[in-house]
C-alpha cells in the first residue's frame, strides 16, 4: 500500500490545525477567515516554521480556488442589474485608472521612478480583491443592493483588465507584444456582454440531459468541476484569464433550471482551494523582510488605503452616489487584490522590478488584504447607523 510521507502528513496536519486555531481566534474579533489563511501561510512557510517549502506548487493548487471563487461570483451575478450598470461601471473603472496614474505619477516623479515602475504600480493599486469584497458584501446582505451591483460590475471589469495590463507590461519590457491577444481580449469581453444580454432575454436556460444528474451527488461533483474548470481551460487556450472563463460559466449556470444543485455541491471545494490560495500568499511573504522594513511597509499601507479610498470615493461620487455610499465604496475597494499579485509576478519575470521591490509590493498587498476587513468595518460603522441605502 502506498502511504503518504510523514512530512506531508505533518505539513497537512500543521496547516489544518493552524487554520482552525487562527480562525477561531480571529472570529472572536469578527475578522474574516481569509486573514487566518494568510497568517497560517506566514507561520508555516519557508520564512517561518518551514513546514511548507514548495511555494510554487501550493500557489498553483491555490489558484484553482481563485478560479472556483470567480465561478461562484458569476453564479451570484444578477444579469439585468449588471447590464443596467455596465456602462456606469466601465466609466468608473476608467476614472479609477486615470486617477491612479495621476497619484502614482506624482509620487513617482518625487521619488525618481522610471515609467515602467509608475505604470506597474498604477495597475497594481487599480485592482481590488473580488474574493474579499464580494464576501464582505454577501455577509452584510448588500450584494444585491444598488451599491453592491455597481461594485460587482467594477470588480468584474477590473478582472477583465488583467490581460491588457500584462500586454502593456510585455511592451514595457521590450518583449514581443501580442497585439492579437489584446484584440482577442476585447472581442471576448464584447461577446461576454452580448451573451449576458441574450441570457437576460431568455430568462432561463435549460441544459438538455442534465436533469438526470440531480439525484446523484457523486456525478454532481464531477459535472460541477467539469463546467468550472472546462470553461477556465477554454479561455486559457485563448491566452486569456482562466478565472474569466470560470466566471462566465457561473453566469450561465445561474440562468439554468437544471443546475441549481451546483452551489451546495461545490462549496466545500471552493473553501478548501481558496484557503490554499490565501495560504500561498502568506508562504511567499518574507517575515524577516517585513520586520526589517516595518516602518516603510506601514507608511505604504496607510498611503494605499488613503489613496485608494479617496480615488474610489471620487469615482462613486462622480457616478452620482451619495457621499456616504461613496466613502463606503471607497473603503471597500481600498485594498490591493489577488490579480495584482499576478501582475507583480509577471513584472518580476520580465525584470521590470528587482527582488526588493517585489518583496515590498508583496508585503504591502498582503497587509492590505489582512487589514481590509477591519478598515471597511470601521468606515462602515462610522458612516451608517442603518443599512446601506439602495438595498
Short mmCIF file of C-alpha atoms in Angstrom, two decimals:
data_model
loop_
_atom_site.label_atom_id
_atom_site.label_comp_id
_atom_site.label_asym_id
_atom_site.label_seq_id
_atom_site.Cartn_x
_atom_site.Cartn_y
_atom_site.Cartn_z
CA UNK A 1 0.00 0.00 0.00
CA UNK A 2 1.38 3.40 -0.99
CA UNK A 3 1.20 5.68 2.04
CA UNK A 4 1.75 9.44 2.15
CA UNK A 5 5.09 10.56 3.52
CA UNK A 6 5.44 11.53 7.16
CA UNK A 7 6.49 15.08 6.26
CA UNK A 8 3.44 15.53 4.01
CA UNK A 9 1.06 14.38 6.75
CA UNK A 10 2.81 16.59 9.31
CA UNK A 11 2.53 19.58 6.96
CA UNK A 12 -1.18 19.00 6.29
CA UNK A 13 -1.98 18.49 9.98
CA UNK A 14 0.02 21.59 10.88
CA UNK A 15 -1.80 23.67 8.27
CA UNK A 16 -5.26 22.45 9.29
CA UNK A 17 -4.56 22.93 13.00
CA UNK A 18 -3.14 26.42 12.42
CA UNK A 19 -6.11 27.44 10.28
CA UNK A 20 -8.60 26.13 12.85
CA UNK A 21 -6.94 27.87 15.80
CA UNK A 22 -6.38 31.14 13.94
CA UNK A 23 -9.92 31.11 12.51
CA UNK A 24 -11.39 30.55 15.98
CA UNK A 25 -9.25 33.35 17.42
CA UNK A 26 -9.93 35.86 14.64
CA UNK A 27 -13.65 35.06 14.61
CA UNK A 28 -13.83 36.34 18.19
CA UNK A 29 -12.63 39.69 16.80
CA UNK A 30 -15.13 39.47 13.90
CA UNK A 31 -12.35 39.05 11.33
CA UNK A 32 -12.85 37.03 8.11
CA UNK A 33 -11.38 33.58 7.59
CA UNK A 34 -9.01 34.59 4.79
CA UNK A 35 -6.96 36.53 7.38
CA UNK A 36 -6.36 33.25 9.20
CA UNK A 37 -5.28 31.59 5.95
CA UNK A 38 -2.68 34.28 5.18
CA UNK A 39 -1.28 34.25 8.73
CA UNK A 40 -1.11 30.43 8.65
CA UNK A 41 0.95 30.67 5.46
CA UNK A 42 3.33 33.14 7.10
CA UNK A 43 3.79 30.90 10.15
CA UNK A 44 4.25 27.63 8.24
CA UNK A 45 6.20 28.88 5.21
CA UNK A 46 9.90 28.89 4.32
CA UNK A 47 10.41 32.06 6.38
CA UNK A 48 8.58 30.60 9.40
CA UNK A 49 8.39 27.02 10.72
CA UNK A 50 9.30 25.66 7.25
CA UNK A 51 6.57 23.03 7.17
CA UNK A 52 5.97 24.12 3.57
CA UNK A 53 8.90 24.99 1.33
CA UNK A 54 7.48 24.30 -2.14
CA UNK A 55 5.67 27.61 -2.51
CA UNK A 56 5.14 27.26 -6.28
CA UNK A 57 3.14 24.03 -6.02
CA UNK A 58 0.90 25.37 -3.26
CA UNK A 59 0.34 28.57 -5.25
CA UNK A 60 -0.63 26.58 -8.36
CA UNK A 61 -3.09 24.45 -6.39
CA UNK A 62 -4.41 27.55 -4.65
CA UNK A 63 -5.05 29.23 -8.00
CA UNK A 64 -7.76 26.61 -8.52
CA UNK A 65 -9.54 28.17 -5.56
CA UNK A 66 -9.40 31.57 -7.22
CA UNK A 67 -10.93 30.05 -10.36
CA UNK A 68 -13.73 28.47 -8.30
CA UNK A 69 -14.32 31.75 -6.48
CA UNK A 70 -14.83 33.50 -9.82
CA UNK A 71 -17.23 30.70 -10.82
CA UNK A 72 -19.37 31.39 -7.75
CA UNK A 73 -19.14 35.15 -8.33
CA UNK A 74 -20.55 34.58 -11.81
CA UNK A 75 -23.33 32.42 -10.37
CA UNK A 76 -24.36 35.22 -7.99
CA UNK A 77 -24.48 37.93 -10.65
CA UNK A 78 -27.89 39.43 -11.32
CA UNK A 79 -27.65 39.75 -15.10
CA UNK A 80 -30.27 42.54 -15.55
CA UNK A 81 -28.69 44.66 -12.80
CA UNK A 82 -25.19 44.08 -14.20
CA UNK A 83 -26.20 45.09 -17.72
CA UNK A 84 -28.07 48.11 -16.39
CA UNK A 85 -24.88 49.30 -14.66
CA UNK A 86 -22.30 48.07 -17.20
CA UNK A 87 -21.74 51.48 -18.81
CA UNK A 88 -21.57 53.18 -15.43
CA UNK A 89 -19.13 50.53 -14.17
CA UNK A 90 -16.93 50.98 -17.26
CA UNK A 91 -16.81 54.74 -16.69
CA UNK A 92 -15.93 54.07 -13.05
CA UNK A 93 -13.02 51.77 -13.94
CA UNK A 94 -11.71 54.30 -16.49
CA UNK A 95 -11.77 57.08 -13.87
CA UNK A 96 -10.01 54.72 -11.43
CA UNK A 97 -7.17 54.15 -13.89
CA UNK A 98 -6.77 57.84 -14.68
CA UNK A 99 -6.70 58.90 -11.01
CA UNK A 100 -4.32 56.03 -10.14
CA UNK A 101 -1.88 57.22 -12.82
CA UNK A 102 -2.18 60.80 -11.55
CA UNK A 103 -1.40 59.85 -7.92
CA UNK A 104 1.31 57.27 -8.66
CA UNK A 105 2.82 59.53 -11.33
CA UNK A 106 3.11 62.36 -8.80
CA UNK A 107 4.68 60.06 -6.20
CA UNK A 108 6.98 58.50 -8.80
CA UNK A 109 8.13 61.91 -10.02
CA UNK A 110 9.02 62.89 -6.45
CA UNK A 111 10.90 59.61 -5.85
CA UNK A 112 12.58 59.48 -9.25
CA UNK A 113 10.81 56.35 -10.56
CA UNK A 114 11.05 55.37 -14.21
CA UNK A 115 7.99 54.97 -16.45
CA UNK A 116 7.94 51.18 -16.06
CA UNK A 117 7.54 51.37 -12.29
CA UNK A 118 4.91 54.11 -12.46
CA UNK A 119 2.80 52.09 -14.92
CA UNK A 120 3.17 48.86 -12.93
CA UNK A 121 2.22 50.38 -9.57
CA UNK A 122 -0.67 52.31 -11.15
CA UNK A 123 -2.01 49.00 -12.44
CA UNK A 124 -1.39 47.29 -9.09
CA UNK A 125 -3.39 49.74 -6.98
CA UNK A 126 -6.24 49.79 -9.51
CA UNK A 127 -7.11 46.11 -8.99
CA UNK A 128 -9.12 45.32 -5.86
CA UNK A 129 -9.86 41.90 -4.36
CA UNK A 130 -13.07 40.37 -5.73
CA UNK A 131 -12.81 37.50 -3.24
CA UNK A 132 -12.62 39.78 -0.20
CA UNK A 133 -15.10 42.47 -1.28
CA UNK A 134 -17.85 40.16 -2.51
CA UNK A 135 -17.57 38.01 0.61
CA UNK A 136 -17.96 41.15 2.73
CA UNK A 137 -20.97 42.36 0.71
CA UNK A 138 -22.56 38.93 0.90
CA UNK A 139 -22.02 38.72 4.66
CA UNK A 140 -23.74 42.10 5.14
CA UNK A 141 -26.60 41.27 2.71
CA UNK A 142 -25.53 44.10 0.39
CA UNK A 143 -24.54 42.03 -2.63
CA UNK A 144 -27.81 42.81 -4.47
CA UNK A 145 -28.17 46.42 -3.34
CA UNK A 146 -27.68 49.21 -5.89
CA UNK A 147 -24.23 49.87 -4.44
CA UNK A 148 -23.46 46.14 -4.43
CA UNK A 149 -24.42 45.75 -8.09
CA UNK A 150 -22.29 48.72 -9.13
CA UNK A 151 -19.34 47.47 -7.08
CA UNK A 152 -19.68 43.99 -8.59
CA UNK A 153 -19.69 45.47 -12.10
CA UNK A 154 -16.50 47.42 -11.38
CA UNK A 155 -14.79 44.32 -9.94
CA UNK A 156 -15.71 42.24 -12.99
CA UNK A 157 -14.34 44.86 -15.39
CA UNK A 158 -11.18 45.13 -13.28
CA UNK A 159 -10.70 41.37 -13.67
CA UNK A 160 -11.09 41.70 -17.44
CA UNK A 161 -8.31 44.33 -17.43
CA UNK A 162 -5.65 41.85 -16.33
CA UNK A 163 -4.97 40.67 -19.91
CA UNK A 164 -4.36 44.12 -21.50
CA UNK A 165 -2.30 45.08 -18.44
CA UNK A 166 0.00 42.08 -18.98
CA UNK A 167 0.31 43.01 -22.67
CA UNK A 168 1.39 46.53 -21.64
CA UNK A 169 3.99 45.11 -19.23
CA UNK A 170 5.42 42.97 -22.04
CA UNK A 171 5.63 46.09 -24.20
CA UNK A 172 7.47 48.00 -21.46
CA UNK A 173 9.91 45.11 -21.05
CA UNK A 174 10.51 45.24 -24.83
CA UNK A 175 9.30 41.69 -25.10
CA UNK A 176 7.33 40.62 -28.15
CA UNK A 177 3.92 42.21 -27.58
CA UNK A 178 0.98 40.26 -28.89
CA UNK A 179 -1.45 42.82 -30.27
CA UNK A 180 -3.66 39.94 -31.40
CA UNK A 181 -4.00 38.83 -27.78
CA UNK A 182 -5.17 42.31 -26.78
CA UNK A 183 -7.67 42.38 -29.65
CA UNK A 184 -8.87 38.92 -28.65
CA UNK A 185 -9.42 40.10 -25.08
CA UNK A 186 -11.57 42.96 -26.37
CA UNK A 187 -13.58 40.60 -28.60
CA UNK A 188 -14.15 38.11 -25.78
CA UNK A 189 -15.26 40.93 -23.46
CA UNK A 190 -17.78 42.13 -26.05
CA UNK A 191 -19.01 38.56 -26.57
CA UNK A 192 -19.39 38.23 -22.80
CA UNK A 193 -21.59 41.34 -22.65
CA UNK A 194 -23.59 40.16 -25.69
CA UNK A 195 -24.10 36.74 -24.10
CA UNK A 196 -25.33 38.38 -20.90
CA UNK A 197 -27.92 40.30 -22.90
CA UNK A 198 -29.07 37.10 -24.64
CA UNK A 199 -29.31 35.30 -21.30
CA UNK A 200 -31.38 38.15 -19.88
CA UNK A 201 -33.81 37.90 -22.80
CA UNK A 202 -34.05 34.13 -22.48
CA UNK A 203 -34.63 34.41 -18.70
CA UNK A 204 -33.90 30.72 -18.05
CA UNK A 205 -31.60 28.26 -19.82
CA UNK A 206 -32.31 24.54 -19.77
CA UNK A 207 -29.38 22.23 -20.50
CA UNK A 208 -30.81 19.04 -22.04
CA UNK A 209 -29.93 15.77 -20.33
CA UNK A 210 -28.51 17.32 -17.17
CA UNK A 211 -31.67 16.87 -15.13
CA UNK A 212 -30.77 13.20 -14.81
CA UNK A 213 -27.79 14.07 -12.61
CA UNK A 214 -29.97 15.74 -9.97
CA UNK A 215 -30.31 12.77 -7.58
CA UNK A 216 -26.71 11.54 -7.96
CA UNK A 217 -24.38 13.50 -5.66
CA UNK A 218 -21.14 11.97 -6.96
CA UNK A 219 -21.96 12.81 -10.57
CA UNK A 220 -22.99 16.30 -9.46
CA UNK A 221 -19.49 16.89 -8.09
CA UNK A 222 -17.75 15.93 -11.32
CA UNK A 223 -20.23 17.76 -13.57
CA UNK A 224 -19.79 20.91 -11.48
CA UNK A 225 -15.99 20.72 -11.55
CA UNK A 226 -16.03 19.99 -15.30
CA UNK A 227 -18.13 23.08 -16.01
CA UNK A 228 -16.00 25.33 -13.82
CA UNK A 229 -12.56 24.19 -14.98
CA UNK A 230 -13.69 23.38 -18.53
CA UNK A 231 -14.66 26.99 -19.22
CA UNK A 232 -11.49 28.16 -17.44
CA UNK A 233 -9.36 25.91 -19.65
CA UNK A 234 -11.05 27.14 -22.84
CA UNK A 235 -10.30 30.79 -22.08
CA UNK A 236 -6.73 29.92 -21.08
CA UNK A 237 -6.30 28.33 -24.53
CA UNK A 238 -7.07 31.80 -25.91
CA UNK A 239 -4.28 33.18 -23.66
CA UNK A 240 -6.90 34.95 -21.54
CA UNK A 241 -7.57 34.72 -17.81
CA UNK A 242 -8.81 31.29 -16.73
CA UNK A 243 -10.80 33.00 -13.98
CA UNK A 244 -12.68 34.93 -16.68
CA UNK A 245 -13.91 31.67 -18.23
CA UNK A 246 -14.95 30.27 -14.85
CA UNK A 247 -16.95 33.41 -14.10
CA UNK A 248 -18.74 33.16 -17.46
CA UNK A 249 -19.59 29.53 -16.67
CA UNK A 250 -21.08 30.67 -13.37
CA UNK A 251 -23.22 33.27 -15.14
CA UNK A 252 -24.61 30.61 -17.48
CA UNK A 253 -25.26 28.16 -14.64
CA UNK A 254 -27.14 30.83 -12.70
CA UNK A 255 -29.66 31.04 -15.55
CA UNK A 256 -30.39 27.29 -15.66
CA UNK A 257 -33.19 25.35 -14.03
CA UNK A 258 -31.37 22.02 -14.05
CA UNK A 259 -28.15 23.04 -12.26
CA UNK A 260 -29.34 24.68 -9.05
CA UNK A 261 -27.67 21.94 -7.00
CA UNK A 262 -24.18 23.12 -8.03
CA UNK A 263 -23.96 25.73 -5.31
CA UNK A 264 -24.13 23.36 -2.36
CA UNK A 265 -22.17 20.66 -4.21
CA UNK A 266 -19.04 22.72 -4.90
CA UNK A 267 -18.86 24.95 -1.81
CA UNK A 268 -16.52 22.55 0.11
CA UNK A 269 -14.11 22.53 -2.84
CA UNK A 270 -14.20 26.32 -3.06
CA UNK A 271 -13.48 26.70 0.66
CA UNK A 272 -10.53 24.28 0.55
CA UNK A 273 -8.84 25.51 -2.62
CA UNK A 274 -9.44 29.20 -1.91
CA UNK A 275 -7.90 28.74 1.53
CA UNK A 276 -4.79 27.31 -0.17
CA UNK A 277 -4.63 30.38 -2.40
CA UNK A 278 -4.51 32.71 0.61
CA UNK A 279 -2.11 30.35 2.40
CA UNK A 280 0.20 30.60 -0.63
CA UNK A 281 0.24 34.40 -0.25
CA UNK A 282 1.48 34.00 3.31
CA UNK A 283 4.04 31.39 2.22
CA UNK A 284 5.65 33.87 -0.18
CA UNK A 285 5.91 36.61 2.41
CA UNK A 286 9.36 37.00 3.99
CA UNK A 287 8.64 37.84 7.63
CA UNK A 288 12.24 38.90 8.17
CA UNK A 289 11.86 41.42 5.34
CA UNK A 290 8.65 42.73 6.91
CA UNK A 291 10.32 43.23 10.30
CA UNK A 292 13.36 44.91 8.74
CA UNK A 293 11.25 47.33 6.69
CA UNK A 294 8.26 47.58 9.02
CA UNK A 295 8.10 51.39 9.06
CA UNK A 296 8.26 51.69 5.27
CA UNK A 297 5.59 49.00 4.80
CA UNK A 298 3.32 50.63 7.40
CA UNK A 299 3.62 54.02 5.68
CA UNK A 300 2.88 52.48 2.27
CA UNK A 301 -0.14 50.57 3.60
CA UNK A 302 -1.60 53.74 5.13
CA UNK A 303 -0.95 55.59 1.87
CA UNK A 304 -2.58 52.82 -0.20
CA UNK A 305 -5.70 52.73 1.99
CA UNK A 306 -5.96 56.52 1.94
CA UNK A 307 -5.28 56.99 -1.79
CA UNK A 308 -7.48 54.10 -2.93
CA UNK A 309 -10.31 55.11 -0.59
CA UNK A 310 -10.15 58.67 -1.92
CA UNK A 311 -9.91 57.63 -5.58
CA UNK A 312 -12.80 55.19 -5.38
CA UNK A 313 -14.95 57.53 -3.29
CA UNK A 314 -14.47 60.15 -6.02
CA UNK A 315 -15.38 57.56 -8.66
CA UNK A 316 -18.65 56.63 -6.95
CA UNK A 317 -19.48 60.27 -6.24
CA UNK A 318 -18.98 61.08 -9.94
CA UNK A 319 -21.33 58.18 -10.66
CA UNK A 320 -23.98 60.07 -8.64
CA UNK A 321 -23.85 58.02 -5.43
CA UNK A 322 -24.34 59.81 -2.11
CA UNK A 323 -21.22 60.87 -0.23
CA UNK A 324 -21.89 58.25 2.46
CA UNK A 325 -22.21 55.44 -0.06
CA UNK A 326 -19.22 56.78 -1.99
CA UNK A 327 -16.97 56.79 1.07
CA UNK A 328 -18.16 53.30 1.98
CA UNK A 329 -17.49 52.02 -1.57
CA UNK A 330 -14.09 53.71 -1.47
CA UNK A 331 -13.22 51.76 1.67
CA UNK A 332 -14.50 48.53 0.11
CA UNK A 333 -12.22 48.90 -2.92
CA UNK A 334 -9.23 50.27 -0.99
CA UNK A 335 -7.21 47.06 -0.64
CA UNK A 336 -4.97 45.64 -3.38
CA UNK A 337 -6.33 42.45 -4.91
CA UNK A 338 -5.20 38.96 -5.84
CA UNK A 339 -4.72 39.77 -9.53
CA UNK A 340 -2.18 42.43 -8.55
CA UNK A 341 -0.05 39.54 -7.29
CA UNK A 342 -0.23 38.08 -10.80
CA UNK A 343 0.92 41.41 -12.26
CA UNK A 344 3.84 41.63 -9.81
CA UNK A 345 4.93 38.07 -10.62
CA UNK A 346 4.82 38.84 -14.36
CA UNK A 347 6.76 42.08 -13.80
CA UNK A 348 9.44 40.22 -11.83
CA UNK A 349 9.72 37.60 -14.59
CA UNK A 350 10.16 40.42 -17.13
CA UNK A 351 12.79 42.09 -14.88
CA UNK A 352 10.67 45.23 -14.52
CA UNK A 353 11.16 45.10 -10.74
CA UNK A 354 14.01 43.84 -8.58
CA UNK A 355 13.72 41.43 -5.63
CA UNK A 356 13.40 44.27 -3.11
CA UNK A 357 10.52 45.92 -4.97
CA UNK A 358 8.81 42.55 -5.43
CA UNK A 359 9.01 41.65 -1.74
CA UNK A 360 7.94 45.16 -0.75
CA UNK A 361 4.92 45.03 -3.08
CA UNK A 362 4.02 41.52 -1.90
CA UNK A 363 4.20 42.66 1.73
CA UNK A 364 2.01 45.71 1.08
CA UNK A 365 -0.57 43.65 -0.85
CA UNK A 366 -0.70 41.01 1.90
CA UNK A 367 -1.07 43.56 4.70
CA UNK A 368 -3.82 45.49 2.87
CA UNK A 369 -5.69 42.20 2.43
CA UNK A 370 -5.26 41.36 6.12
CA UNK A 371 -6.43 44.76 7.32
CA UNK A 372 -9.09 45.48 4.70
CA UNK A 373 -12.00 43.97 6.62
CA UNK A 374 -11.16 45.99 9.73
CA UNK A 375 -10.74 49.15 7.66
CA UNK A 376 -14.11 48.69 5.95
CA UNK A 377 -15.85 47.84 9.23
CA UNK A 378 -14.55 51.00 10.89
CA UNK A 379 -15.59 53.20 7.95
CA UNK A 380 -18.98 51.48 7.68
CA UNK A 381 -19.81 51.80 11.38
CA UNK A 382 -18.77 55.46 11.31
CA UNK A 383 -20.90 56.27 8.24
CA UNK A 384 -24.04 54.21 8.78
CA UNK A 385 -26.34 53.68 11.71
CA UNK A 386 -28.73 51.75 9.47
CA UNK A 387 -28.29 49.63 6.35
CA UNK A 388 -26.64 50.93 3.21
CA UNK A 389 -29.03 52.94 1.09
CA UNK A 390 -30.28 51.44 -2.12
CA UNK A 391 -30.88 47.92 -0.80
#
